[in-house]
XYZ file of C-alpha atoms in Angstrom:
452
model
C 32.354 190.493 98.156
C 35.897 191.040 99.260
C 38.826 188.152 98.849
C 39.572 186.509 101.862
C 42.625 184.383 103.065
C 43.684 182.885 106.153
C 45.277 184.714 109.365
C 47.674 182.123 110.229
C 49.145 178.427 109.459
C 47.701 175.502 110.532
C 49.067 171.593 109.726
C 47.324 168.538 109.645
C 49.242 165.116 108.593
C 48.029 161.422 107.369
C 48.495 159.006 104.848
C 47.746 159.797 101.155
C 44.641 157.709 99.585
C 46.356 156.364 96.495
C 50.253 156.260 97.156
C 50.017 155.554 100.915
C 52.937 158.172 101.851
C 52.517 159.590 104.920
C 52.214 163.717 104.207
C 51.965 166.638 106.032
C 50.212 169.755 104.388
C 50.154 173.013 105.954
C 47.899 176.244 104.674
C 49.768 179.672 104.827
C 48.060 183.333 104.664
C 48.600 184.574 100.833
C 48.194 187.923 99.281
C 45.183 189.577 97.704
C 44.723 187.719 93.873
C 47.233 184.880 94.865
C 44.514 181.999 94.314
C 45.010 178.459 95.717
C 48.471 177.598 95.410
C 50.375 174.249 95.770
C 54.073 173.687 96.896
C 55.923 170.903 97.044
C 58.392 171.078 99.790
C 59.994 167.613 98.520
C 61.011 168.717 95.505
C 64.008 170.736 94.921
C 63.379 174.244 94.734
C 59.936 174.261 96.638
C 58.233 174.658 93.003
C 54.596 175.734 93.264
C 51.258 174.829 91.192
C 48.173 177.071 91.006
C 45.747 174.374 89.865
C 43.850 175.610 86.814
C 41.731 173.546 84.782
C 44.449 174.025 81.739
C 46.517 171.990 83.736
C 44.344 169.098 83.894
C 46.126 165.517 84.271
C 44.980 163.078 81.918
C 44.641 160.526 85.045
C 41.033 161.409 86.560
C 40.594 157.842 87.893
C 39.665 158.378 91.443
C 41.113 161.862 91.627
C 41.289 164.968 90.021
C 45.306 165.715 89.233
C 46.855 168.589 87.449
C 50.144 168.969 85.881
C 52.492 171.824 85.319
C 55.956 170.621 83.477
C 57.480 167.923 85.399
C 55.672 168.965 88.570
C 52.111 166.746 89.237
C 49.573 167.402 91.984
C 46.783 164.568 92.304
C 43.801 163.826 94.222
C 43.371 167.692 95.604
C 39.458 167.937 95.019
C 38.872 167.544 98.957
C 41.797 170.821 99.462
C 40.284 172.845 96.676
C 36.351 172.217 97.664
C 37.342 173.241 101.366
C 38.806 176.673 100.444
C 35.393 177.428 97.531
C 33.423 176.343 99.981
C 34.388 177.922 102.906
C 35.350 181.533 100.823
C 38.909 181.262 100.813
C 40.655 183.220 97.928
C 43.939 183.277 99.153
C 46.227 180.905 100.413
C 49.600 178.741 100.081
C 49.084 174.961 100.109
C 52.619 173.207 101.329
C 52.844 169.508 100.929
C 55.765 167.269 101.567
C 54.206 164.911 98.640
C 52.233 165.038 95.401
C 49.046 163.908 96.902
C 47.159 165.513 100.313
C 46.397 163.041 103.180
C 43.025 161.866 102.809
C 42.222 162.064 106.469
C 38.852 160.430 107.185
C 37.931 160.600 103.731
C 36.218 163.813 103.512
C 36.880 167.640 103.916
C 36.173 167.956 107.599
C 39.909 168.222 108.484
C 40.420 170.982 105.699
C 37.668 172.701 107.036
C 38.970 172.576 110.586
C 41.822 173.810 109.335
C 40.382 176.899 108.278
C 38.458 177.426 110.955
C 41.759 177.407 113.410
C 43.730 179.395 111.679
C 40.682 182.247 111.080
C 39.852 183.648 108.183
C 40.808 187.610 107.110
C 39.288 190.100 104.390
C 40.918 191.538 102.040
C 40.535 195.141 100.016
C 40.572 193.446 96.817
C 37.136 192.049 95.282
C 36.706 188.423 94.051
C 36.653 187.857 90.615
C 33.012 185.719 90.007
C 31.609 184.411 86.577
C 28.065 184.228 86.543
C 27.032 181.665 83.564
C 25.137 183.039 80.917
C 24.376 180.034 78.713
C 23.867 175.942 79.644
C 26.371 173.658 79.140
C 25.720 170.151 78.851
C 28.254 166.579 79.415
C 26.866 163.873 78.839
C 28.572 159.635 78.996
C 26.044 157.264 78.225
C 23.964 157.562 81.625
C 26.307 159.979 83.405
C 25.346 163.602 82.640
C 26.231 166.948 84.177
C 24.630 170.091 83.414
C 25.100 173.782 84.326
C 22.647 176.343 83.659
C 22.229 180.064 84.732
C 21.881 180.845 88.185
C 22.212 184.690 89.702
C 21.901 183.443 92.928
C 25.568 181.898 94.039
C 26.285 178.286 93.274
C 23.543 175.522 93.789
C 24.118 172.231 93.015
C 21.462 169.395 92.163
C 23.089 165.660 92.259
C 21.433 162.023 91.967
C 24.297 159.200 93.271
C 23.881 155.809 92.077
C 25.519 152.763 91.287
C 24.991 150.571 88.611
C 22.756 148.108 90.094
C 20.347 150.589 91.351
C 20.781 150.327 94.889
C 21.708 153.572 96.974
C 20.128 155.902 94.638
C 20.133 159.210 96.728
C 19.288 163.072 95.476
C 19.885 165.982 97.140
C 19.877 170.281 95.894
C 21.639 172.660 97.785
C 22.883 176.253 97.933
C 26.141 176.349 98.621
C 27.404 179.081 100.949
C 30.274 178.464 103.778
C 27.722 177.569 106.704
C 25.774 174.406 104.391
C 29.121 173.219 103.232
C 30.711 173.317 106.530
C 27.301 171.544 108.201
C 26.255 169.861 105.011
C 29.158 168.773 103.102
C 32.397 168.785 104.285
C 32.299 165.774 106.025
C 30.813 163.454 103.743
C 32.961 160.605 103.599
C 34.487 159.085 99.593
C 33.143 155.524 99.002
C 33.216 153.069 96.633
C 31.612 149.609 95.586
C 33.457 146.141 96.789
C 33.709 145.246 93.455
C 35.910 147.954 92.652
C 38.661 147.641 95.323
C 40.699 144.911 93.466
C 40.620 146.428 89.812
C 42.269 149.648 91.566
C 44.646 147.896 93.721
C 45.708 146.287 90.485
C 46.475 150.235 88.454
C 48.024 151.190 91.664
C 45.433 153.070 92.903
C 44.248 153.343 96.627
C 47.226 152.206 97.998
C 46.417 153.856 101.670
C 42.799 153.097 101.415
C 41.264 151.668 104.587
C 37.773 151.911 106.270
C 39.335 154.549 108.389
C 39.197 156.641 105.136
C 36.106 155.645 102.902
C 33.036 153.560 103.424
C 32.710 150.651 101.080
C 29.373 149.572 99.713
C 28.458 145.588 99.608
C 25.279 144.721 98.278
C 23.012 145.559 99.982
C 25.523 146.559 103.281
C 27.164 149.253 103.762
C 31.348 148.600 105.807
C 32.041 151.652 107.783
C 33.619 152.245 111.240
C 31.175 154.487 112.013
C 27.463 154.850 111.370
C 26.590 157.107 108.088
C 27.170 160.658 108.856
C 24.178 161.545 106.906
C 21.085 158.542 105.487
C 22.023 160.638 102.186
C 26.398 160.772 102.931
C 27.183 159.387 99.232
C 25.662 162.554 97.231
C 27.310 164.647 99.729
C 30.067 163.518 98.966
C 29.530 163.677 95.028
C 28.951 166.982 95.803
C 32.102 168.107 97.422
C 33.372 166.402 94.740
C 31.671 168.483 92.282
C 32.775 172.083 94.021
C 36.510 171.058 93.868
C 36.394 170.188 90.416
C 34.650 173.234 89.519
C 37.270 175.165 91.525
C 39.785 174.838 88.693
C 37.799 177.614 87.342
C 40.394 179.851 89.141
C 37.113 182.304 90.518
C 33.406 181.959 91.964
C 31.118 180.563 89.877
C 26.933 181.524 89.695
C 25.665 178.685 88.208
C 23.112 175.926 89.047
C 24.584 172.451 88.232
C 22.447 169.524 87.745
C 24.590 166.126 87.871
C 23.567 162.562 87.570
C 25.723 160.022 87.980
C 28.732 162.264 87.839
C 32.578 161.909 88.449
C 35.895 163.777 88.365
C 36.176 163.057 84.196
C 32.651 164.342 83.892
C 33.330 167.431 86.118
C 36.509 168.064 84.580
C 35.142 168.339 81.240
C 31.934 170.417 82.512
C 34.624 172.878 84.275
C 36.846 173.130 80.828
C 33.452 174.048 78.691
C 31.951 176.761 81.604
C 36.274 178.351 81.280
C 35.792 178.875 77.331
C 32.236 180.178 78.008
C 34.113 182.510 80.446
C 36.655 183.787 78.419
C 34.339 184.127 75.386
C 32.137 186.673 77.505
C 35.331 188.257 79.286
C 36.528 188.985 75.637
C 33.028 190.574 74.494
C 33.346 192.605 78.065
C 36.489 194.095 77.055
C 35.441 194.413 73.438
C 32.267 196.590 74.521
C 34.242 198.831 76.720
C 36.881 199.610 74.161
C 34.087 200.593 71.336
C 32.685 202.931 74.549
C 35.648 204.275 75.134
C 37.501 204.623 71.957
C 34.812 207.620 70.582
C 36.054 209.748 73.849
C 39.929 210.550 73.458
C 41.405 209.533 76.908
C 44.793 208.662 78.422
C 45.454 205.352 78.039
C 44.283 203.712 81.384
C 46.987 200.658 82.632
C 45.182 198.518 84.979
C 47.879 196.533 86.791
C 50.566 198.538 88.422
C 53.152 195.776 89.640
C 56.551 196.724 88.756
C 58.259 193.512 89.720
C 56.928 189.947 89.354
C 57.916 186.582 90.542
C 57.582 182.970 88.907
C 53.677 182.396 89.811
C 52.993 186.130 87.986
C 54.469 185.653 85.395
C 52.797 182.384 84.769
C 49.450 184.295 84.833
C 50.379 186.485 82.280
C 52.334 184.512 79.339
C 51.069 180.974 78.082
C 54.573 179.182 78.279
C 55.130 176.564 80.386
C 57.730 174.156 81.252
C 60.398 173.533 79.266
C 59.723 176.805 77.340
C 59.452 179.374 80.536
C 62.892 181.182 79.926
C 61.945 184.367 82.702
C 62.664 184.020 85.713
C 62.142 186.934 87.399
C 61.091 190.719 86.355
C 62.864 193.111 88.557
C 61.489 196.480 87.207
C 58.467 197.774 84.458
C 59.485 201.897 83.716
C 56.605 203.458 82.496
C 54.977 200.935 81.100
C 57.484 200.737 78.200
C 60.620 199.403 79.763
C 61.216 195.841 81.281
C 64.238 194.461 83.063
C 64.099 190.684 83.616
C 66.365 187.877 84.707
C 66.902 184.522 83.296
C 68.975 182.076 85.604
C 71.236 179.597 83.836
C 71.589 176.489 85.260
C 73.041 173.170 84.703
C 69.550 171.648 84.622
C 68.715 173.406 81.694
C 66.998 170.260 79.850
C 69.474 171.500 76.396
C 72.631 171.210 77.643
C 71.949 167.208 77.235
C 72.517 167.647 73.853
C 74.037 171.966 72.980
C 76.801 170.231 73.890
C 78.070 167.373 75.665
C 81.329 168.695 77.792
C 80.787 172.270 76.432
C 77.060 173.457 77.564
C 76.330 176.255 75.744
C 73.005 177.546 75.478
C 71.586 178.362 72.377
C 71.183 181.093 70.504
C 67.715 180.767 69.248
C 66.431 180.216 72.922
C 68.447 183.741 74.260
C 66.219 185.316 71.683
C 63.362 183.647 72.798
C 63.772 184.978 76.365
C 63.867 188.545 75.032
C 60.711 187.335 73.305
C 59.014 186.081 76.499
C 60.555 189.550 78.486
C 59.334 191.785 75.819
C 55.660 190.045 75.648
C 55.282 190.549 79.453
C 55.669 193.954 79.061
C 53.135 194.098 76.530
C 50.618 192.389 78.394
C 51.409 194.566 81.576
C 50.230 197.139 79.461
C 47.420 195.996 78.091
C 46.522 194.180 81.870
C 47.485 190.623 79.719
C 43.304 189.847 79.587
C 42.601 187.068 76.665
C 45.600 188.317 74.691
C 48.442 186.230 72.670
C 51.621 187.824 71.303
C 52.503 186.296 67.996
C 56.200 186.533 66.900
C 56.401 188.189 63.641
C 59.668 189.006 63.154
C 63.418 189.624 64.240
C 66.120 191.814 62.964
C 69.257 192.872 63.721
C 70.190 189.770 66.014
C 73.537 189.660 67.307
C 75.132 187.002 69.578
C 77.864 188.410 71.336
C 79.657 185.845 73.811
C 78.659 182.389 74.656
C 76.076 182.120 77.636
C 77.055 178.976 80.006
C 76.138 177.388 83.083
C 76.063 179.690 86.212
C 75.509 182.724 84.231
C 72.496 184.891 85.288
C 71.190 186.727 82.053
C 69.574 190.382 82.593
C 67.199 191.180 80.162
C 66.697 194.698 78.929
C 63.605 195.665 76.528
C 62.506 199.002 75.311
C 59.335 199.288 73.775
C 60.400 201.175 70.510
C 56.985 201.627 68.457
C 53.275 200.545 69.184
C 50.600 200.758 66.579
C 47.338 200.819 68.539
C 48.286 197.510 70.204
C 47.900 195.737 67.563
C 51.163 195.645 65.748
C 53.923 196.020 68.653
C 57.934 196.179 67.727
C 60.669 196.059 71.024
C 64.683 196.528 71.105
C 66.204 193.933 73.949
C 69.027 193.251 75.053
C 70.832 190.509 77.305
C 73.731 190.465 79.734
C 75.583 188.695 81.508
C 77.818 190.500 84.194
C 77.591 193.633 82.652
C 78.427 192.643 79.208
C 76.099 192.273 76.218
C 76.006 188.863 75.540
C 73.085 189.120 72.601
C 70.775 191.800 71.268
C 68.139 191.850 68.971
C 64.851 193.917 67.627
C 62.063 192.371 67.706
C 57.862 192.581 66.491
C 54.470 191.200 67.695
C 51.094 191.109 66.289
C 48.748 190.857 69.643
C 45.810 189.422 68.943
C 42.643 188.195 71.360
C 42.618 184.736 72.269
C 39.410 183.970 70.527
C 41.372 185.572 67.238
C 44.149 183.464 67.428
C 44.642 180.469 64.754
C-alpha cells in the first residue's frame, strides 16, 4: 500500500473540550515519511510534535495526550483516528492551542476536512506491522486484547457503564469506507454523574450537549437523535483507532475490547510497540545472517544528506532539554557530517552557568559533538533499533568561550569502524570559522534490546 497525504490545506475552528479555548486547526500536505505532525503555532518557534506512544502523557482522563519537552498536546485522539481511518500517512496539523476543537464530539468534521482537501498517493510504501503474538491488558472488569489477524484491522468492542445499562457490542473491519460511514460520526458521551467531578479537576470546560451525549439513568440527553442505535460503542472504536495510531505505523490485528478507555488503550499500544521493535530487530538479524556469508559492499538505505529537527528526533533518543543539534547541513559519503547548534539565551543551563556572564558549558559542547557523530553512525546503519553508547573522549580541548548568539558548526569524521560495533570519530566545533572545541570520541553500538 502506498503512502498518502492530502492535496491542499483545509481549516476548521471551534471550542476545545477540556480547556474551553477557541481553537483553529489547519491540515496541510506533507512529504513522504513525515507521518502525522502537529505544529503549535501559538508557541514561539512553532515547535512540532510527532505523536508517538513513547511520548504518551500521564494524564489520560477522558483524552489522549503526548508531551515532548515543554510542549504538550492533548485530546488528539479524534484527529489521529481520522487520519488513520482515512489512510492518511503524512500530514502537518497546525493548531493555535494545545488541544484541537471538539466540534460535535465526533471525528466527522475532520473527515470532512480530509475529503475537502483531497488525497494524493505518494511513491513510498506505507509501513505496516502485522501482530505476531497475542497481547492482553486487563484492569478489573475492563480489558483489551490484540490477536494476530492478517487481513487488516478488525475491532470488536463491548461498551457498558457500571450499572450494566446501555450495553452495546460491535465488530467491524476498518477501512476508509467503514470508518467514514460507520465510525467517524459517532459522538463522545458521558454519564451525568461524572460531569461535576470532571469539572472539579479542570476537565470538560468547553463541553456541552453540542459536543457530547449525556446518559442520565435510562435517559439519553442529546440535541439530536442518536446517529446509530449503537453510537456509544462506535465512539469507543473511534477512540481505539486514534490511540493505536500512536504506533506510527499501520497495524494488522484483531482488537477485542471490553469497557476500555484511553489508559488501557495506551498500555495495549505500548505492548504492541514493544513487540514491533522485537520482531524488527529479529528480522534485521536474519537478513544480516543471510548476507554476511556473501561479501557485499555495504548498502546504506538512508540517502538523505540534510536533516531538519524532525528527522534528527527520528534518529536520536534525546529530547528536550538535551537535544543539542538543530540541523544537519551535509552528510558526505556516510563518513563525514556537518551539523549546526544555535546557542540562544533561552538555553536552560545559562541560568546557572553563569548569571551575568552566560557561557555554554564545555561538557555540553562535548555532548553536541557526540550527538552529531551519533547521527552520522545511525544514518550509516539506517538507524533502525540502534543505540550509541558514549565510551570515551580523548584529546578534548576547549579553546574559546561559546556565548548566547553564537552558531556552532560541528564537523565530524569517522576515523575507525570495527564491524559497526565500535566506532571512533574526530569532531570539531567552530564559531565564525574559529575552532572553539574538539575531541576524539569512541562509541559502542548496540541493538535496542541489548541495551542495559
